[in-house]
Amino acid sequence: MGIIVGGRATLVIDPGLGIRNGETVLREVAKLSKNTEMYVASTHFHPEHASGVAAFPAGAKYIVSQVQAQDLEELAPAMAEQFAKRSPAMAELLKGATFRKPDITFEKTYELDLGGVKATFMVMGPTHTRGDTAVWVQD
C-alpha cells in the first residue's frame, strides 16, 4: 500500500483487503494530506489489492489498465470468494466488499501529475496476473 502526496492531489495504491482496510487507509491519508483531489489505483485485481477501493468516495478517481479492468469484471468476484474461504478473518474483511469500476483506464502507460510529483503507470503483465501494473513516482 502506498500514499503519494503531491501539491494538488493524492494517490493511494493498493488500499487493502475489504472496506474496513480501505477506511483505515483513508484515515491515514487524512493525516498526511489536505488535498481534495484524490486518485486510487490497484496493482492487480486480487482482493487484498483492489477490494479496499470500495471504501473510497465517489470523487476519488480509480485508475487501472484496460486489462486489469477486464480482470476486475471477469475474475475478481470469484477470487474474493476463494479468499473469504481461507479464514474467518478474511471472510469478515470481505463481507460486503465489491469491486469498483474504474474511472480512468489506459492501455500501456498513463501519466498523472499530482502537483510537483509525477506518477507513471505501466502495464507489466501478464506476470502474476494479466493486468499487473507498476507505478513509478518522480518528484
mmCIF file of C-alpha atoms in Angstrom:
data_model
loop_
_atom_site.group_PDB
_atom_site.id
_atom_site.type_symbol
_atom_site.label_atom_id
_atom_site.label_comp_id
_atom_site.label_asym_id
_atom_site.label_seq_id
_atom_site.Cartn_x
_atom_site.Cartn_y
_atom_site.Cartn_z
ATOM 1 C CA MET A 1 0.000 0.000 0.000
ATOM 2 C CA GLY A 2 1.294 3.414 -0.851
ATOM 3 C CA ILE A 3 0.239 7.014 -0.334
ATOM 4 C CA ILE A 4 1.777 9.601 -2.651
ATOM 5 C CA VAL A 5 1.057 13.255 -1.861
ATOM 6 C CA GLY A 6 1.559 15.983 -4.413
ATOM 7 C CA GLY A 7 0.920 19.708 -4.255
ATOM 8 C CA ARG A 8 -2.639 19.415 -5.565
ATOM 9 C CA ALA A 9 -3.669 15.724 -5.437
ATOM 10 C CA THR A 10 -3.060 12.477 -3.568
ATOM 11 C CA LEU A 11 -2.693 8.962 -4.987
ATOM 12 C CA VAL A 12 -3.313 5.787 -2.995
ATOM 13 C CA ILE A 13 -2.041 2.496 -4.386
ATOM 14 C CA ASP A 14 -3.445 -0.875 -3.227
ATOM 15 C CA PRO A 15 -5.765 0.180 -0.379
ATOM 16 C CA GLY A 16 -6.062 -3.282 1.103
ATOM 17 C CA LEU A 17 -8.467 -6.134 1.715
ATOM 18 C CA GLY A 18 -12.081 -5.019 2.036
ATOM 19 C CA ILE A 19 -13.912 -1.899 3.045
ATOM 20 C CA ARG A 20 -12.616 -1.825 6.636
ATOM 21 C CA ASN A 21 -8.987 -1.747 5.481
ATOM 22 C CA GLY A 22 -9.837 0.850 2.826
ATOM 23 C CA GLU A 23 -11.378 3.032 5.556
ATOM 24 C CA THR A 24 -8.214 2.646 7.648
ATOM 25 C CA VAL A 25 -6.135 3.792 4.681
ATOM 26 C CA LEU A 26 -8.419 6.818 4.206
ATOM 27 C CA ARG A 27 -7.897 7.816 7.854
ATOM 28 C CA GLU A 28 -4.135 7.695 7.313
ATOM 29 C CA VAL A 29 -4.456 9.730 4.102
ATOM 30 C CA ALA A 30 -6.333 12.412 6.071
ATOM 31 C CA LYS A 31 -3.345 12.682 8.447
ATOM 32 C CA LEU A 32 -0.893 13.153 5.555
ATOM 33 C CA SER A 33 -2.773 15.250 3.014
ATOM 34 C CA LYS A 34 -5.292 18.067 2.880
ATOM 35 C CA ASN A 35 -5.719 17.681 -0.902
ATOM 36 C CA THR A 36 -9.324 17.395 -2.006
ATOM 37 C CA GLU A 37 -8.372 15.792 -5.322
ATOM 38 C CA MET A 38 -7.747 12.063 -4.842
ATOM 39 C CA TYR A 39 -6.840 9.109 -7.034
ATOM 40 C CA VAL A 40 -6.730 5.429 -6.151
ATOM 41 C CA ALA A 41 -5.137 2.559 -8.055
ATOM 42 C CA SER A 42 -4.557 -1.160 -7.685
ATOM 43 C CA THR A 43 -1.549 -3.049 -8.988
ATOM 44 C CA HIS A 44 -3.717 -6.055 -9.859
ATOM 45 C CA PHE A 45 -7.233 -7.396 -9.294
ATOM 46 C CA HIS A 46 -6.685 -9.655 -6.257
ATOM 47 C CA PRO A 47 -8.867 -8.661 -3.284
ATOM 48 C CA GLU A 48 -6.016 -7.672 -0.955
ATOM 49 C CA HIS A 49 -5.053 -5.043 -3.540
ATOM 50 C CA ALA A 50 -8.380 -3.950 -5.042
ATOM 51 C CA SER A 51 -11.335 -4.534 -2.704
ATOM 52 C CA GLY A 52 -10.383 -1.657 -0.371
ATOM 53 C CA VAL A 53 -11.124 0.745 -3.236
ATOM 54 C CA ALA A 54 -14.836 0.364 -2.398
ATOM 55 C CA ALA A 55 -14.296 2.482 0.742
ATOM 56 C CA PHE A 56 -13.136 5.497 -1.259
ATOM 57 C CA PRO A 57 -15.527 8.354 -2.010
ATOM 58 C CA ALA A 58 -17.086 8.533 -5.478
ATOM 59 C CA GLY A 59 -15.000 11.652 -6.205
ATOM 60 C CA ALA A 60 -11.757 9.660 -5.923
ATOM 61 C CA LYS A 61 -10.789 8.631 -9.450
ATOM 62 C CA TYR A 62 -9.942 4.916 -9.768
ATOM 63 C CA ILE A 63 -7.149 4.215 -12.280
ATOM 64 C CA VAL A 64 -6.366 0.772 -13.735
ATOM 65 C CA SER A 65 -5.123 -0.652 -17.006
ATOM 66 C CA GLN A 66 -7.669 -1.854 -19.545
ATOM 67 C CA VAL A 67 -6.538 -5.434 -18.949
ATOM 68 C CA GLN A 68 -6.938 -5.036 -15.184
ATOM 69 C CA ALA A 69 -10.418 -3.573 -15.707
ATOM 70 C CA GLN A 70 -11.296 -6.762 -17.574
ATOM 71 C CA ASP A 71 -9.792 -8.873 -14.751
ATOM 72 C CA LEU A 72 -11.801 -6.919 -12.167
ATOM 73 C CA GLU A 73 -15.028 -7.579 -14.031
ATOM 74 C CA GLU A 74 -14.411 -11.196 -15.024
ATOM 75 C CA LEU A 75 -12.254 -12.675 -12.255
ATOM 76 C CA ALA A 76 -12.336 -10.565 -9.079
ATOM 77 C CA PRO A 77 -15.664 -11.734 -7.572
ATOM 78 C CA ALA A 78 -14.668 -15.417 -7.754
ATOM 79 C CA MET A 79 -11.215 -14.614 -6.366
ATOM 80 C CA ALA A 80 -12.830 -12.782 -3.427
ATOM 81 C CA GLU A 81 -14.962 -15.862 -2.726
ATOM 82 C CA GLN A 82 -11.803 -18.010 -2.686
ATOM 83 C CA PHE A 83 -10.085 -15.594 -0.293
ATOM 84 C CA ALA A 84 -13.141 -15.490 2.009
ATOM 85 C CA LYS A 85 -12.956 -19.283 2.385
ATOM 86 C CA ARG A 86 -9.363 -19.134 3.641
ATOM 87 C CA SER A 87 -10.219 -17.953 7.154
ATOM 88 C CA PRO A 88 -12.998 -16.394 9.221
ATOM 89 C CA ALA A 89 -10.930 -13.187 9.441
ATOM 90 C CA MET A 90 -10.710 -12.896 5.654
ATOM 91 C CA ALA A 91 -14.409 -13.697 5.327
ATOM 92 C CA GLU A 92 -15.206 -10.888 7.763
ATOM 93 C CA LEU A 93 -12.943 -8.386 5.971
ATOM 94 C CA LEU A 94 -14.502 -9.239 2.610
ATOM 95 C CA LYS A 95 -18.086 -9.064 3.886
ATOM 96 C CA GLY A 96 -19.938 -6.556 1.699
ATOM 97 C CA ALA A 97 -16.852 -5.838 -0.387
ATOM 98 C CA THR A 98 -17.356 -5.050 -4.041
ATOM 99 C CA PHE A 99 -15.038 -4.222 -6.890
ATOM 100 C CA ARG A 100 -15.481 -0.708 -8.144
ATOM 101 C CA LYS A 101 -15.490 0.054 -11.850
ATOM 102 C CA PRO A 102 -12.547 2.230 -12.888
ATOM 103 C CA ASP A 103 -12.929 5.898 -13.800
ATOM 104 C CA ILE A 104 -9.727 6.010 -15.850
ATOM 105 C CA THR A 105 -8.262 3.166 -17.903
ATOM 106 C CA PHE A 106 -5.158 3.043 -20.064
ATOM 107 C CA GLU A 107 -3.607 0.578 -22.485
ATOM 108 C CA LYS A 108 0.153 0.562 -21.730
ATOM 109 C CA THR A 109 1.112 3.705 -19.773
ATOM 110 C CA TYR A 110 -0.587 6.600 -18.031
ATOM 111 C CA GLU A 111 0.949 9.799 -16.640
ATOM 112 C CA LEU A 112 -0.574 11.503 -13.594
ATOM 113 C CA ASP A 113 0.698 14.850 -12.285
ATOM 114 C CA LEU A 114 -0.163 15.247 -8.609
ATOM 115 C CA GLY A 115 1.370 18.715 -8.471
ATOM 116 C CA GLY A 116 5.143 18.548 -8.379
ATOM 117 C CA VAL A 117 5.055 14.763 -8.176
ATOM 118 C CA LYS A 118 4.519 12.608 -11.256
ATOM 119 C CA ALA A 119 3.232 9.038 -11.202
ATOM 120 C CA THR A 120 3.731 6.910 -14.305
ATOM 121 C CA PHE A 121 1.564 3.791 -14.505
ATOM 122 C CA MET A 122 2.996 0.938 -16.597
ATOM 123 C CA VAL A 123 1.395 -2.363 -17.537
ATOM 124 C CA MET A 124 3.866 -5.116 -16.640
ATOM 125 C CA GLY A 125 1.684 -8.162 -17.255
ATOM 126 C CA PRO A 126 0.986 -10.741 -17.880
ATOM 127 C CA THR A 127 3.131 -11.804 -14.936
ATOM 128 C CA HIS A 128 1.351 -12.600 -11.653
ATOM 129 C CA THR A 129 -1.954 -11.627 -13.359
ATOM 130 C CA ARG A 130 -2.873 -10.437 -16.850
ATOM 131 C CA GLY A 131 -3.116 -6.810 -15.724
ATOM 132 C CA ASP A 132 -0.152 -6.312 -13.396
ATOM 133 C CA THR A 133 0.713 -2.628 -13.098
ATOM 134 C CA ALA A 134 3.693 -0.805 -11.628
ATOM 135 C CA VAL A 135 3.758 2.860 -10.643
ATOM 136 C CA TRP A 136 6.976 4.874 -10.974
ATOM 137 C CA VAL A 137 6.957 8.007 -8.789
ATOM 138 C CA GLN A 138 9.147 11.025 -9.538
ATOM 139 C CA ASP A 139 9.343 14.383 -7.816
#
